[in-house]
């Protein structure tokens, strides 16, 4: 089945409407990976992509899609770490 719910990464309203902690942790993980990929890309040679606006936009969208795919795989464990940290914080606040 094709997912018709397309969310753009710059849609701040969709992020601010997150009510569940699990969804917030997933969004945090995706954004963390996206920022990581952008920083890694800065250290690489330009290669076949020049520094034009369109190339930068394409690479940013590519990095965002890669971040979403990596986050959806649940292999890194950032979401779980974040949830455990929140639970530990809540436990210590009591």
mmCIF file with all atom_site columns, C-alpha atoms in Angstrom:
data_model
loop_
_atom_site.group_PDB
_atom_site.id
_atom_site.type_symbol
_atom_site.label_atom_id
_atom_site.label_alt_id
_atom_site.label_comp_id
_atom_site.label_asym_id
_atom_site.label_entity_id
_atom_site.label_seq_id
_atom_site.pdbx_PDB_ins_code
_atom_site.Cartn_x
_atom_site.Cartn_y
_atom_site.Cartn_z
_atom_site.occupancy
_atom_site.B_iso_or_equiv
_atom_site.pdbx_formal_charge
_atom_site.auth_seq_id
_atom_site.auth_comp_id
_atom_site.auth_asym_id
_atom_site.auth_atom_id
_atom_site.pdbx_PDB_model_num
ATOM 1  C CA . UNK A 1 1  ? 0.000  0.000  0.000  1.00 0.00 ? 1  UNK A CA 1
ATOM 2  C CA . UNK A 1 2  ? 1.312  3.425  -0.938 1.00 0.00 ? 2  UNK A CA 1
ATOM 3  C CA . UNK A 1 3  ? 1.652  6.004  1.805  1.00 0.00 ? 3  UNK A CA 1
ATOM 4  C CA . UNK A 1 4  ? -0.208 9.129  0.676  1.00 0.00 ? 4  UNK A CA 1
ATOM 5  C CA . UNK A 1 5  ? 0.638  11.104 3.818  1.00 0.00 ? 5  UNK A CA 1
ATOM 6  C CA . UNK A 1 6  ? 3.543  13.176 2.532  1.00 0.00 ? 6  UNK A CA 1
ATOM 7  C CA . UNK A 1 7  ? 5.132  15.427 5.130  1.00 0.00 ? 7  UNK A CA 1
ATOM 8  C CA . UNK A 1 8  ? 7.648  18.032 4.177  1.00 0.00 ? 8  UNK A CA 1
ATOM 9  C CA . UNK A 1 9  ? 10.604 18.436 6.459  1.00 0.00 ? 9  UNK A CA 1
ATOM 10 C CA . UNK A 1 10 ? 10.081 22.186 6.744  1.00 0.00 ? 10 UNK A CA 1
ATOM 11 C CA . UNK A 1 11 ? 6.469  21.848 7.947  1.00 0.00 ? 11 UNK A CA 1
ATOM 12 C CA . UNK A 1 12 ? 6.770  23.238 11.476 1.00 0.00 ? 12 UNK A CA 1
ATOM 13 C CA . UNK A 1 13 ? 3.042  22.803 12.155 1.00 0.00 ? 13 UNK A CA 1
ATOM 14 C CA . UNK A 1 14 ? 3.225  19.029 11.794 1.00 0.00 ? 14 UNK A CA 1
ATOM 15 C CA . UNK A 1 15 ? 6.066  18.937 14.306 1.00 0.00 ? 15 UNK A CA 1
ATOM 16 C CA . UNK A 1 16 ? 4.278  21.202 16.775 1.00 0.00 ? 16 UNK A CA 1
ATOM 17 C CA . UNK A 1 17 ? 1.140  19.030 16.588 1.00 0.00 ? 17 UNK A CA 1
ATOM 18 C CA . UNK A 1 18 ? 2.956  15.946 17.889 1.00 0.00 ? 18 UNK A CA 1
ATOM 19 C CA . UNK A 1 19 ? 1.253  14.839 21.073 1.00 0.00 ? 19 UNK A CA 1
ATOM 20 C CA . UNK A 1 20 ? 2.764  11.421 21.754 1.00 0.00 ? 20 UNK A CA 1
ATOM 21 C CA . UNK A 1 21 ? 6.204  11.071 23.274 1.00 0.00 ? 21 UNK A CA 1
ATOM 22 C CA . UNK A 1 22 ? 7.054  8.230  20.903 1.00 0.00 ? 22 UNK A CA 1
ATOM 23 C CA . UNK A 1 23 ? 6.303  10.390 17.857 1.00 0.00 ? 23 UNK A CA 1
ATOM 24 C CA . UNK A 1 24 ? 8.336  13.265 19.281 1.00 0.00 ? 24 UNK A CA 1
ATOM 25 C CA . UNK A 1 25 ? 11.293 10.965 19.895 1.00 0.00 ? 25 UNK A CA 1
ATOM 26 C CA . UNK A 1 26 ? 11.041 9.648  16.321 1.00 0.00 ? 26 UNK A CA 1
ATOM 27 C CA . UNK A 1 27 ? 10.942 13.208 14.924 1.00 0.00 ? 27 UNK A CA 1
ATOM 28 C CA . UNK A 1 28 ? 13.942 14.121 17.076 1.00 0.00 ? 28 UNK A CA 1
ATOM 29 C CA . UNK A 1 29 ? 15.861 11.082 15.813 1.00 0.00 ? 29 UNK A CA 1
ATOM 30 C CA . UNK A 1 30 ? 15.079 11.909 12.185 1.00 0.00 ? 30 UNK A CA 1
ATOM 31 C CA . UNK A 1 31 ? 16.142 15.533 12.587 1.00 0.00 ? 31 UNK A CA 1
ATOM 32 C CA . UNK A 1 32 ? 19.302 14.514 14.456 1.00 0.00 ? 32 UNK A CA 1
ATOM 33 C CA . UNK A 1 33 ? 20.300 12.164 11.634 1.00 0.00 ? 33 UNK A CA 1
ATOM 34 C CA . UNK A 1 34 ? 19.495 14.831 9.038  1.00 0.00 ? 34 UNK A CA 1
ATOM 35 C CA . UNK A 1 35 ? 21.752 17.367 10.751 1.00 0.00 ? 35 UNK A CA 1
ATOM 36 C CA . UNK A 1 36 ? 24.465 14.725 11.090 1.00 0.00 ? 36 UNK A CA 1
ATOM 37 C CA . UNK A 1 37 ? 24.319 13.919 7.368  1.00 0.00 ? 37 UNK A CA 1
ATOM 38 C CA . UNK A 1 38 ? 24.452 17.622 6.457  1.00 0.00 ? 38 UNK A CA 1
ATOM 39 C CA . UNK A 1 39 ? 27.553 18.104 8.605  1.00 0.00 ? 39 UNK A CA 1
ATOM 40 C CA . UNK A 1 40 ? 29.234 15.044 7.129  1.00 0.00 ? 40 UNK A CA 1
ATOM 41 C CA . UNK A 1 41 ? 28.487 16.317 3.638  1.00 0.00 ? 41 UNK A CA 1
ATOM 42 C CA . UNK A 1 42 ? 30.255 19.613 4.448  1.00 0.00 ? 42 UNK A CA 1
ATOM 43 C CA . UNK A 1 43 ? 33.504 17.705 4.984  1.00 0.00 ? 43 UNK A CA 1
ATOM 44 C CA . UNK A 1 44 ? 33.306 15.927 1.627  1.00 0.00 ? 44 UNK A CA 1
ATOM 45 C CA . UNK A 1 45 ? 34.654 17.141 -1.672 1.00 0.00 ? 45 UNK A CA 1
ATOM 46 C CA . UNK A 1 46 ? 32.103 18.703 -3.989 1.00 0.00 ? 46 UNK A CA 1
ATOM 47 C CA . UNK A 1 47 ? 32.574 16.036 -6.645 1.00 0.00 ? 47 UNK A CA 1
ATOM 48 C CA . UNK A 1 48 ? 29.987 16.065 -9.405 1.00 0.00 ? 48 UNK A CA 1
ATOM 49 C CA . UNK A 1 49 ? 27.751 18.487 -7.511 1.00 0.00 ? 49 UNK A CA 1
ATOM 50 C CA . UNK A 1 50 ? 28.707 22.111 -7.634 1.00 0.00 ? 50 UNK A CA 1
ATOM 51 C CA . UNK A 1 51 ? 27.728 24.670 -5.050 1.00 0.00 ? 51 UNK A CA 1
ATOM 52 C CA . UNK A 1 52 ? 24.692 26.023 -6.902 1.00 0.00 ? 52 UNK A CA 1
ATOM 53 C CA . UNK A 1 53 ? 21.408 26.573 -5.112 1.00 0.00 ? 53 UNK A CA 1
ATOM 54 C CA . UNK A 1 54 ? 19.713 23.714 -6.948 1.00 0.00 ? 54 UNK A CA 1
ATOM 55 C CA . UNK A 1 55 ? 22.495 21.276 -6.067 1.00 0.00 ? 55 UNK A CA 1
ATOM 56 C CA . UNK A 1 56 ? 22.333 22.293 -2.418 1.00 0.00 ? 56 UNK A CA 1
ATOM 57 C CA . UNK A 1 57 ? 18.550 21.934 -2.406 1.00 0.00 ? 57 UNK A CA 1
ATOM 58 C CA . UNK A 1 58 ? 18.714 18.513 -4.044 1.00 0.00 ? 58 UNK A CA 1
ATOM 59 C CA . UNK A 1 59 ? 21.363 17.269 -1.628 1.00 0.00 ? 59 UNK A CA 1
ATOM 60 C CA . UNK A 1 60 ? 19.414 18.593 1.362  1.00 0.00 ? 60 UNK A CA 1
ATOM 61 C CA . UNK A 1 61 ? 16.278 16.775 0.210  1.00 0.00 ? 61 UNK A CA 1
ATOM 62 C CA . UNK A 1 62 ? 18.353 13.656 -0.428 1.00 0.00 ? 62 UNK A CA 1
ATOM 63 C CA . UNK A 1 63 ? 19.845 13.878 3.077  1.00 0.00 ? 63 UNK A CA 1
ATOM 64 C CA . UNK A 1 64 ? 16.388 14.296 4.568  1.00 0.00 ? 64 UNK A CA 1
ATOM 65 C CA . UNK A 1 65 ? 15.089 11.226 2.772  1.00 0.00 ? 65 UNK A CA 1
ATOM 66 C CA . UNK A 1 66 ? 18.147 9.258  3.864  1.00 0.00 ? 66 UNK A CA 1
ATOM 67 C CA . UNK A 1 67 ? 17.596 10.423 7.455  1.00 0.00 ? 67 UNK A CA 1
ATOM 68 C CA . UNK A 1 68 ? 13.965 9.299  7.296  1.00 0.00 ? 68 UNK A CA 1
ATOM 69 C CA . UNK A 1 69 ? 14.962 5.893  5.902  1.00 0.00 ? 69 UNK A CA 1
ATOM 70 C CA . UNK A 1 70 ? 17.664 5.415  8.532  1.00 0.00 ? 70 UNK A CA 1
ATOM 71 C CA . UNK A 1 71 ? 15.293 6.499  11.293 1.00 0.00 ? 71 UNK A CA 1
ATOM 72 C CA . UNK A 1 72 ? 12.542 4.192  10.027 1.00 0.00 ? 72 UNK A CA 1
ATOM 73 C CA . UNK A 1 73 ? 14.921 1.234  10.184 1.00 0.00 ? 73 UNK A CA 1
ATOM 74 C CA . UNK A 1 74 ? 15.135 1.586  14.005 1.00 0.00 ? 74 UNK A CA 1
ATOM 75 C CA . UNK A 1 75 ? 18.761 0.414  13.895 1.00 0.00 ? 75 UNK A CA 1
ATOM 76 C CA . UNK A 1 76 ? 20.474 3.356  15.604 1.00 0.00 ? 76 UNK A CA 1
ATOM 77 C CA . UNK A 1 77 ? 18.506 3.381  18.851 1.00 0.00 ? 77 UNK A CA 1
ATOM 78 C CA . UNK A 1 78 ? 18.481 7.152  19.272 1.00 0.00 ? 78 UNK A CA 1
ATOM 79 C CA . UNK A 1 79 ? 14.715 7.159  19.778 1.00 0.00 ? 79 UNK A CA 1
ATOM 80 C CA . UNK A 1 80 ? 14.955 4.474  22.458 1.00 0.00 ? 80 UNK A CA 1
ATOM 81 C CA . UNK A 1 81 ? 17.815 6.292  24.181 1.00 0.00 ? 81 UNK A CA 1
ATOM 82 C CA . UNK A 1 82 ? 15.817 9.516  24.173 1.00 0.00 ? 82 UNK A CA 1
ATOM 83 C CA . UNK A 1 83 ? 12.736 7.765  25.619 1.00 0.00 ? 83 UNK A CA 1
ATOM 84 C CA . UNK A 1 84 ? 14.817 6.091  28.344 1.00 0.00 ? 84 UNK A CA 1
ATOM 85 C CA . UNK A 1 85 ? 16.417 9.419  29.232 1.00 0.00 ? 85 UNK A CA 1
ATOM 86 C CA . UNK A 1 86 ? 12.996 11.040 29.600 1.00 0.00 ? 86 UNK A CA 1
ATOM 87 C CA . UNK A 1 87 ? 11.759 8.163  31.786 1.00 0.00 ? 87 UNK A CA 1
ATOM 88 C CA . UNK A 1 88 ? 14.869 8.450  33.986 1.00 0.00 ? 88 UNK A CA 1
ATOM 89 C CA . UNK A 1 89 ? 14.366 12.214 34.234 1.00 0.00 ? 89 UNK A CA 1
ATOM 90 C CA . UNK A 1 90 ? 10.712 11.786 35.200 1.00 0.00 ? 90 UNK A CA 1
ATOM 91 C CA . UNK A 1 91 ? 11.658 9.136  37.781 1.00 0.00 ? 91 UNK A CA 1
ATOM 92 C CA . UNK A 1 92 ? 14.297 11.387 39.374 1.00 0.00 ? 92 UNK A CA 1
ATOM 93 C CA . UNK A 1 93 ? 11.934 14.376 39.458 1.00 0.00 ? 93 UNK A CA 1
ATOM 94 C CA . UNK A 1 94 ? 9.520  12.569 41.784 1.00 0.00 ? 94 UNK A CA 1
#
